[in-house]
Coordinates of C-alpha atoms in Angstrom, one line a residue:
M1 CA -25.0 -55.7 -29.5
K2 CA -22.6 -54.1 -31.9
M3 CA -25.0 -51.1 -32.3
R4 CA -25.4 -50.8 -28.5
K5 CA -21.6 -50.9 -28.1
A6 CA -21.1 -48.3 -30.8
M7 CA -23.7 -46.0 -29.2
S8 CA -22.0 -46.4 -25.8
M9 CA -18.6 -45.4 -27.3
V10 CA -20.2 -42.3 -28.9
L11 CA -21.8 -41.3 -25.5
V12 CA -18.4 -41.6 -23.8
F13 CA -16.8 -39.4 -26.4
V14 CA -19.5 -36.8 -26.1
L15 CA -19.2 -36.7 -22.3
A16 CA -15.4 -36.5 -22.4
S17 CA -15.6 -33.6 -24.9
G18 CA -18.1 -31.8 -22.7
L19 CA -15.9 -32.2 -19.6
M20 CA -12.9 -30.9 -21.5
A21 CA -14.8 -27.9 -22.6
C22 CA -16.0 -27.2 -19.0
G23 CA -12.4 -27.6 -17.8
Q24 CA -11.2 -25.0 -20.3
G25 CA -14.1 -22.6 -19.8
T26 CA -14.2 -18.9 -20.7
K27 CA -12.7 -16.0 -18.8
A28 CA -16.2 -15.2 -17.5
D29 CA -16.6 -18.8 -16.3
Q30 CA -13.2 -18.7 -14.5
T31 CA -14.1 -15.5 -12.6
G32 CA -14.9 -15.8 -8.9
T33 CA -15.5 -12.8 -6.6
G34 CA -14.4 -10.5 -9.4
K35 CA -11.2 -12.3 -10.2
E36 CA -9.9 -14.7 -12.8
T37 CA -9.0 -17.9 -11.0
S38 CA -6.7 -19.4 -13.6
A39 CA -3.2 -18.2 -14.4
K40 CA -2.7 -20.4 -17.4
K41 CA -1.0 -19.4 -20.6
E42 CA -3.5 -18.6 -23.3
S43 CA -2.6 -17.8 -26.9
T44 CA -4.1 -14.7 -28.5
A45 CA -4.7 -14.2 -32.1
D46 CA -1.3 -12.7 -32.5
G47 CA 0.5 -15.5 -30.6
G48 CA 0.8 -13.6 -27.3
T49 CA -0.5 -14.3 -23.9
D50 CA -3.6 -13.2 -22.0
L51 CA -2.4 -11.9 -18.6
T52 CA -4.5 -11.1 -15.5
F53 CA -3.3 -8.3 -13.3
W54 CA -4.6 -7.8 -9.7
I55 CA -4.3 -4.3 -8.2
F56 CA -6.1 -2.1 -5.8
L57 CA -6.7 0.6 -8.4
N58 CA -9.7 0.6 -10.7
P59 CA -9.1 1.7 -14.3
E60 CA -12.8 1.9 -14.9
S61 CA -13.2 4.8 -12.4
A62 CA -11.9 8.3 -13.1
E63 CA -12.4 9.3 -9.4
D64 CA -8.8 8.9 -8.6
P65 CA -6.2 10.2 -11.1
R66 CA -4.1 7.1 -10.4
N67 CA -6.9 5.0 -12.0
V68 CA -6.6 7.1 -15.1
V69 CA -2.9 6.6 -15.4
L70 CA -3.3 2.8 -14.9
K71 CA -5.9 2.7 -17.7
E72 CA -3.6 4.6 -20.0
I73 CA -0.7 2.3 -19.3
V74 CA -2.7 -0.9 -19.8
E75 CA -4.4 0.3 -23.0
D76 CA -1.1 1.5 -24.5
Y77 CA 0.6 -1.8 -23.6
N78 CA -2.3 -3.9 -25.1
K79 CA -2.1 -1.9 -28.3
N80 CA 1.6 -1.6 -28.8
N81 CA 3.5 -4.5 -27.1
T82 CA 5.6 -6.5 -29.5
M83 CA 4.8 -9.9 -27.9
G84 CA 1.1 -9.6 -28.7
N85 CA 0.1 -9.9 -25.0
T86 CA -3.2 -8.7 -23.6
V87 CA -3.5 -7.6 -20.0
T88 CA -6.8 -7.6 -18.1
V89 CA -7.0 -5.7 -14.8
E90 CA -9.0 -7.0 -11.9
S91 CA -9.5 -4.5 -9.1
I92 CA -9.6 -5.6 -5.4
H93 CA -10.1 -3.1 -2.5
Y94 CA -6.9 -2.7 -0.6
S95 CA -8.5 -3.8 2.7
K96 CA -9.4 -7.2 1.2
F97 CA -6.4 -7.6 -1.1
E98 CA -4.1 -9.8 1.0
S99 CA -6.9 -12.2 2.2
Q100 CA -8.3 -12.7 -1.3
A101 CA -4.9 -13.2 -2.9
I102 CA -3.8 -15.7 -0.3
Q103 CA -7.1 -17.6 -0.5
A104 CA -6.7 -17.9 -4.2
A105 CA -3.1 -19.1 -3.9
A106 CA -4.2 -21.8 -1.4
A107 CA -6.6 -23.0 -4.1
G108 CA -3.8 -23.1 -6.6
T109 CA -4.9 -20.1 -8.6
G110 CA -4.1 -16.4 -8.9
P111 CA -3.1 -13.7 -11.3
D112 CA -0.2 -13.5 -13.6
I113 CA 0.9 -10.1 -12.3
I114 CA 0.2 -8.9 -8.8
N115 CA 0.5 -5.6 -7.1
I116 CA 1.8 -5.8 -3.5
Y117 CA 2.2 -3.1 -0.9
T118 CA 5.8 -3.4 0.4
D119 CA 4.6 -3.6 4.1
M120 CA 2.7 -6.8 3.2
L121 CA 5.3 -8.5 0.9
K122 CA 6.4 -11.1 3.5
Q123 CA 2.8 -12.0 4.1
H124 CA 2.4 -12.7 0.3
I125 CA 5.6 -14.7 0.2
A126 CA 4.4 -16.9 3.0
G127 CA 1.0 -17.1 1.4
K128 CA 2.6 -18.2 -1.9
T129 CA 0.9 -15.6 -4.0
V130 CA 4.1 -14.5 -5.7
Q131 CA 7.2 -16.1 -7.2
P132 CA 10.8 -14.8 -7.3
M133 CA 11.8 -12.7 -10.3
T134 CA 15.4 -12.2 -9.4
K135 CA 16.9 -13.0 -12.8
Y136 CA 14.6 -10.4 -14.4
A137 CA 15.0 -7.7 -11.7
E138 CA 18.8 -7.9 -11.5
E139 CA 19.1 -7.3 -15.2
F140 CA 16.4 -4.6 -15.3
I141 CA 17.4 -2.4 -12.3
P142 CA 20.7 -1.2 -13.7
A143 CA 18.9 -0.1 -16.9
M144 CA 16.6 2.3 -15.1
E145 CA 18.0 5.8 -14.8
G146 CA 17.9 7.0 -11.2
Y147 CA 16.0 4.0 -9.7
T148 CA 15.6 4.5 -6.0
Y149 CA 16.5 1.0 -5.0
S150 CA 19.4 -1.3 -5.4
A151 CA 18.9 -5.0 -6.2
D152 CA 20.3 -6.0 -2.8
S153 CA 18.0 -3.6 -0.9
L154 CA 15.0 -5.5 -2.4
K155 CA 16.1 -9.0 -1.6
I156 CA 14.4 -11.3 0.9
N157 CA 16.2 -14.6 1.5
N158 CA 18.4 -13.6 -1.4
E159 CA 15.5 -13.4 -3.8
I160 CA 13.7 -10.4 -5.4
Y161 CA 10.0 -10.8 -5.4
T162 CA 8.7 -7.4 -6.5
L163 CA 9.9 -4.0 -7.7
P164 CA 8.4 -0.9 -6.2
W165 CA 6.9 1.4 -8.8
E166 CA 6.0 4.2 -6.5
S167 CA 7.2 5.6 -3.1
R168 CA 5.0 7.1 -0.4
T169 CA 5.6 8.7 2.9
F170 CA 3.3 10.0 5.5
T171 CA 2.8 13.6 6.2
Y172 CA 1.0 16.1 8.4
W173 CA -2.0 17.7 6.7
Y174 CA -3.5 20.8 8.2
R175 CA -5.9 23.7 7.5
T176 CA -3.9 26.9 7.0
D177 CA -6.9 29.1 8.0
V178 CA -7.0 27.3 11.4
F179 CA -3.3 26.8 12.1
A180 CA -1.3 30.0 11.4
D181 CA 1.9 28.0 11.4
V182 CA 2.9 24.3 11.5
P183 CA 3.0 23.4 15.2
N184 CA 6.6 23.1 16.6
S185 CA 6.2 19.7 18.1
L186 CA 3.7 17.0 18.9
S187 CA 3.2 18.6 22.3
D188 CA 2.4 21.9 20.6
L189 CA 0.1 20.1 18.2
A190 CA -1.9 18.6 21.1
D191 CA -2.3 21.9 22.8
T192 CA -3.2 23.9 19.7
A193 CA -5.5 21.3 18.2
G194 CA -7.3 20.9 21.5
A195 CA -7.8 24.7 21.6
K196 CA -9.1 24.8 18.0
S197 CA -11.6 21.9 18.5
T198 CA -15.3 22.7 18.6
A199 CA -18.5 20.6 19.0
L200 CA -18.4 20.0 15.2
E201 CA -14.6 20.1 14.5
Q202 CA -11.8 18.0 15.9
G203 CA -8.4 19.6 15.9
F204 CA -6.2 16.5 15.2
V205 CA -7.4 12.9 14.8
I206 CA -5.7 9.5 14.6
G207 CA -8.2 6.8 13.5
L208 CA -8.3 4.1 16.2
S209 CA -10.5 1.6 14.3
D210 CA -9.1 -1.9 14.0
G211 CA -10.6 -2.1 10.5
S212 CA -8.5 -1.9 7.3
N213 CA -5.5 -3.4 9.1
A214 CA -5.5 -0.5 11.6
A215 CA -3.8 1.6 8.9
S216 CA -4.6 5.0 10.3
F217 CA -3.2 4.1 13.7
M218 CA 0.0 2.5 12.4
E219 CA 0.7 5.4 10.1
S220 CA 1.1 7.6 13.2
F221 CA 2.3 5.0 15.8
I222 CA 5.4 4.1 13.8
P223 CA 6.8 7.6 13.1
F224 CA 5.9 8.7 16.7
L225 CA 7.6 5.6 18.1
R226 CA 10.7 6.4 16.1
S227 CA 10.6 10.0 17.2
A228 CA 10.6 8.8 20.8
G229 CA 13.7 6.7 20.1
G230 CA 12.0 3.3 19.7
S231 CA 11.2 0.8 17.0
L232 CA 8.7 -2.0 16.4
F233 CA 11.3 -4.8 16.3
D234 CA 15.0 -5.4 17.1
D235 CA 17.4 -6.9 14.6
N236 CA 16.3 -10.4 15.4
G237 CA 12.6 -9.6 14.7
K238 CA 11.6 -9.5 18.4
A239 CA 8.9 -7.0 19.3
V240 CA 10.4 -4.2 21.4
F241 CA 7.8 -1.5 21.2
N242 CA 6.8 -2.1 24.8
D243 CA 9.7 0.2 26.1
D244 CA 9.6 3.8 27.3
A245 CA 9.2 5.0 23.7
G246 CA 6.1 2.9 23.1
V247 CA 4.6 4.0 26.4
K248 CA 5.3 7.7 25.6
V249 CA 3.4 7.3 22.3
L250 CA 0.3 5.7 23.8
E251 CA 0.2 8.2 26.6
Y252 CA 0.5 11.0 24.0
M253 CA -2.5 9.6 22.2
K254 CA -4.5 9.5 25.4
G255 CA -3.5 13.1 26.0
L256 CA -5.0 14.1 22.6
V257 CA -8.4 13.0 24.0
D258 CA -7.8 14.5 27.4
K259 CA -7.0 17.9 25.8
G260 CA -10.0 17.7 23.5
A261 CA -8.0 17.4 20.2
M262 CA -10.0 14.3 19.3
D263 CA -12.9 12.5 20.9
N264 CA -14.3 8.9 21.2
S265 CA -15.6 8.9 17.6
T266 CA -12.1 8.1 16.6
L267 CA -12.8 4.5 17.7
S268 CA -14.9 4.0 14.6
L269 CA -12.6 5.9 12.2
G270 CA -10.3 4.2 9.7
V271 CA -7.9 5.9 7.4
D272 CA -10.5 6.6 4.7
D273 CA -12.9 8.0 7.3
V274 CA -10.2 10.4 8.6
V275 CA -9.3 11.6 5.1
D276 CA -13.0 12.1 4.2
A277 CA -13.7 14.1 7.4
F278 CA -10.6 16.2 6.8
K279 CA -11.8 16.9 3.3
A280 CA -15.2 17.8 4.6
G281 CA -13.8 20.2 7.3
T282 CA -14.9 18.3 10.4
I283 CA -11.3 17.3 11.1
L284 CA -8.8 20.2 11.1
S285 CA -5.5 18.2 10.8
C286 CA -4.4 14.6 10.5
N287 CA -1.6 12.4 9.3
A288 CA -2.0 10.7 6.0
G289 CA 0.0 9.2 3.2
T290 CA 1.1 11.2 0.2
Q291 CA -0.8 8.7 -2.0
R292 CA -4.0 10.3 -0.7
A293 CA -3.1 13.7 -1.9
A294 CA -5.4 13.5 -4.9
A295 CA -8.3 12.7 -2.7
I296 CA -7.5 15.4 -0.3
R297 CA -6.9 18.0 -3.0
S298 CA -10.4 17.3 -4.4
S299 CA -11.8 19.0 -1.3
E300 CA -13.7 22.3 -1.7
L301 CA -11.3 23.5 1.0
N302 CA -8.2 22.7 -1.1
D303 CA -6.9 26.3 -1.1
K304 CA -6.8 26.2 2.7
I305 CA -4.9 22.9 2.9
S306 CA -1.2 22.3 3.2
S307 CA 1.2 19.5 4.2
A308 CA 4.4 19.2 6.2
P309 CA 6.6 16.4 7.5
I310 CA 5.1 14.5 10.5
L311 CA 5.8 16.3 13.7
G312 CA 8.2 14.9 16.4
F313 CA 8.4 15.0 20.1
E314 CA 11.4 17.4 20.1
D315 CA 10.8 21.0 19.3
G316 CA 11.6 21.8 15.7
M317 CA 12.4 18.1 14.9
E318 CA 10.2 16.1 12.5
S319 CA 9.5 12.4 13.1
P320 CA 11.7 10.1 11.0
A321 CA 10.0 9.4 7.7
V322 CA 8.1 6.1 7.2
V323 CA 8.5 5.0 3.6
A324 CA 6.6 2.3 1.8
G325 CA 5.4 1.7 -1.8
Q326 CA 3.3 -0.3 -4.2
S327 CA 5.3 -2.9 -6.1
L328 CA 4.8 -5.4 -8.9
G329 CA 5.6 -9.0 -9.0
I330 CA 4.9 -12.2 -11.0
G331 CA 2.0 -14.3 -9.7
K332 CA 2.9 -17.7 -8.2
Y333 CA 0.9 -19.6 -10.9
C334 CA 1.9 -17.5 -13.9
K335 CA 3.0 -19.8 -16.7
N336 CA 4.6 -17.2 -19.0
T337 CA 6.9 -15.2 -16.8
D338 CA 8.6 -13.5 -19.8
A339 CA 5.3 -12.0 -20.8
A340 CA 4.4 -10.9 -17.3
F341 CA 7.7 -9.1 -16.8
D342 CA 7.4 -7.5 -20.2
F343 CA 4.3 -5.7 -18.9
I344 CA 5.8 -5.0 -15.5
K345 CA 8.6 -3.0 -17.1
T346 CA 6.1 -0.5 -18.5
F347 CA 5.5 1.0 -15.1
Y348 CA 9.1 2.2 -14.8
T349 CA 9.5 4.1 -18.1
K350 CA 10.3 7.8 -17.5
E351 CA 7.1 8.7 -19.5
N352 CA 4.9 6.7 -17.2
Q353 CA 6.8 7.8 -14.0
V354 CA 6.0 11.4 -15.0
K355 CA 2.4 10.4 -15.3
W356 CA 2.4 8.9 -11.9
L357 CA 4.0 12.0 -10.4
K358 CA 1.3 14.2 -12.0
A359 CA -1.2 12.0 -10.2
N360 CA 0.5 12.9 -6.9
V361 CA 2.4 9.6 -6.7
L362 CA 6.0 9.8 -5.7
P363 CA 8.1 8.2 -8.5
V364 CA 10.9 5.7 -8.1
L365 CA 13.0 7.4 -10.8
S366 CA 14.7 10.4 -9.3
S367 CA 15.4 11.8 -12.7
V368 CA 11.7 12.6 -13.1
Y369 CA 12.0 15.7 -10.9
D370 CA 14.4 17.2 -13.5
E371 CA 11.7 17.2 -16.2
E372 CA 10.6 20.7 -17.2
E373 CA 6.9 19.6 -17.3
I374 CA 7.2 18.5 -13.6
K375 CA 9.0 21.7 -12.5
A376 CA 6.1 23.6 -14.1
L377 CA 3.5 21.9 -11.9
A378 CA 1.7 24.2 -9.4
N379 CA 2.4 21.9 -6.5
Y380 CA 6.1 21.2 -7.5
E381 CA 7.4 22.5 -4.2
E382 CA 5.1 20.3 -2.2
L383 CA 6.1 17.3 -4.3
K384 CA 9.8 18.0 -3.9
M385 CA 9.3 18.4 -0.1
W386 CA 7.6 15.0 0.1
N387 CA 10.5 13.5 -1.9
E388 CA 13.1 15.1 0.3
Y389 CA 11.3 13.9 3.5
A390 CA 10.9 10.4 2.1
A391 CA 14.7 10.3 1.3
T392 CA 15.4 10.4 5.0
G393 CA 13.7 7.0 5.4
A394 CA 13.8 3.6 3.8
V395 CA 11.4 0.8 2.8
E396 CA 11.1 -1.9 5.4
F397 CA 9.7 -5.4 4.8
Y398 CA 7.6 -6.2 7.8
P399 CA 6.9 -9.8 9.0
E400 CA 4.2 -11.9 7.5
D401 CA 1.9 -11.4 10.5
Y402 CA 2.3 -7.6 10.5
S403 CA -1.4 -6.9 9.8
E404 CA -2.4 -9.2 12.7
L405 CA 0.1 -7.3 15.0
S406 CA -1.3 -4.0 13.8
V407 CA -4.8 -4.9 14.9
K408 CA -3.5 -6.1 18.3
L409 CA -1.6 -2.8 18.7
V410 CA -4.6 -0.6 18.0
Q411 CA -6.7 -2.6 20.4
A412 CA -4.0 -2.0 23.0
A413 CA -4.2 1.7 22.2
Q414 CA -8.0 1.7 22.5
N415 CA -7.8 0.2 26.0
V416 CA -5.2 2.8 27.0
V417 CA -7.0 5.8 25.5
F418 CA -10.6 5.0 26.5
N419 CA -10.5 2.2 29.1
E420 CA -7.9 3.6 31.4
Q421 CA -5.5 0.6 31.0
D422 CA -1.9 1.3 31.9
A423 CA 0.1 1.9 28.7
K424 CA 3.1 -0.3 29.8
T425 CA 0.8 -3.2 30.7
A426 CA -1.1 -3.0 27.4
L427 CA 2.1 -2.9 25.4
D428 CA 3.7 -5.7 27.4
E429 CA 0.7 -7.9 26.8
T430 CA 0.9 -7.3 23.0
A431 CA 4.6 -7.7 22.8
N432 CA 4.6 -10.9 24.8
W433 CA 1.8 -12.3 22.7
Y434 CA 3.7 -11.6 19.5
N435 CA 7.1 -12.9 20.8
E436 CA 5.6 -16.1 22.2
K437 CA 3.6 -16.7 19.0
N438 CA 6.8 -16.5 17.0
G439 CA 9.1 -18.3 19.5
L440 CA 11.1 -15.2 20.2

């Protein structure tokens, strides 16, 4: 009996040890769909912390110069940080980022450091993917020379959740060998682009696909709406895009098809498709974000490509700038927030902000434009134009269901442009759906 009891105790000990080992696991074991699913504090050999960082960029690819900059920043931090921390990057495609991050948070996991597009920040807050870092941000912001944002401008419910590390605006890209001059207005663009279109080339295209959060559509709809004197929401968050301004925009988009500037293939085009077709020369002009400049400039047609502020409805008047940016925050389940913010700070050094600008990313430190190595860049005047145009706008934090609304809006546009639905009716239906859904 004693021997049997002793053997039983040994067996229990072995099983318990095995379960503990499985619970701890390795980084490979804790990876699901390409992500580490544990944000625990782990000690490194030097007493630091292993940190996971989720971002849309991929440091293992040199295709985009932003990837190269990210790789340099992470490698330099891992080698030289005084805390002994190690950062591991896990890349998630931007079109899947929100859903995967929110799903992870619902399961009680997530990264230590998370990149969040400012348009989607409220969605992340509601999805509990990010935690406030107000105490860190309020101390750090005054220490940054020429930082674009004040602490108060970044607060949501009196808390700062992320710090933008880049700015972006959306511009009109066109072929200089096709368009002798920048069109004078949106009306002029529709006429000129329609006349320039051929069986193989579309003069001006807005992607009307509802994929990738309808990004191509929204990147034109919002500035056009503002140019017409409208806005998405009023001060109380109520949808008000179903006014005369919204109708004018959708009727304009329908006019682009009627005038032959674009055709029904736009139904299947997302923002990446539009940019790829512009690079290939089958689209002659389009609206796209400045963050896509590196991709656009890789075109064999680069010497025939230029950019300008997005056109407006009034002659000689550009559309008001839409400004957004990528930002960094501390993951909801991060245990060592000091270590996470120590890495976050590296994105905002002047040295790294210069690197971002060289990769065609608009910096958040205005002082970067005074650097001689930046002034010597071949595209300095274009970079400065983007910055000056972006300065006329401001970052907005859209509601948590913004991506859902975006899809509903592009579907309304599809019905107006291709199914002959009345623009006012389509927008009323979308606005009423949104306002009823949110009790407004």
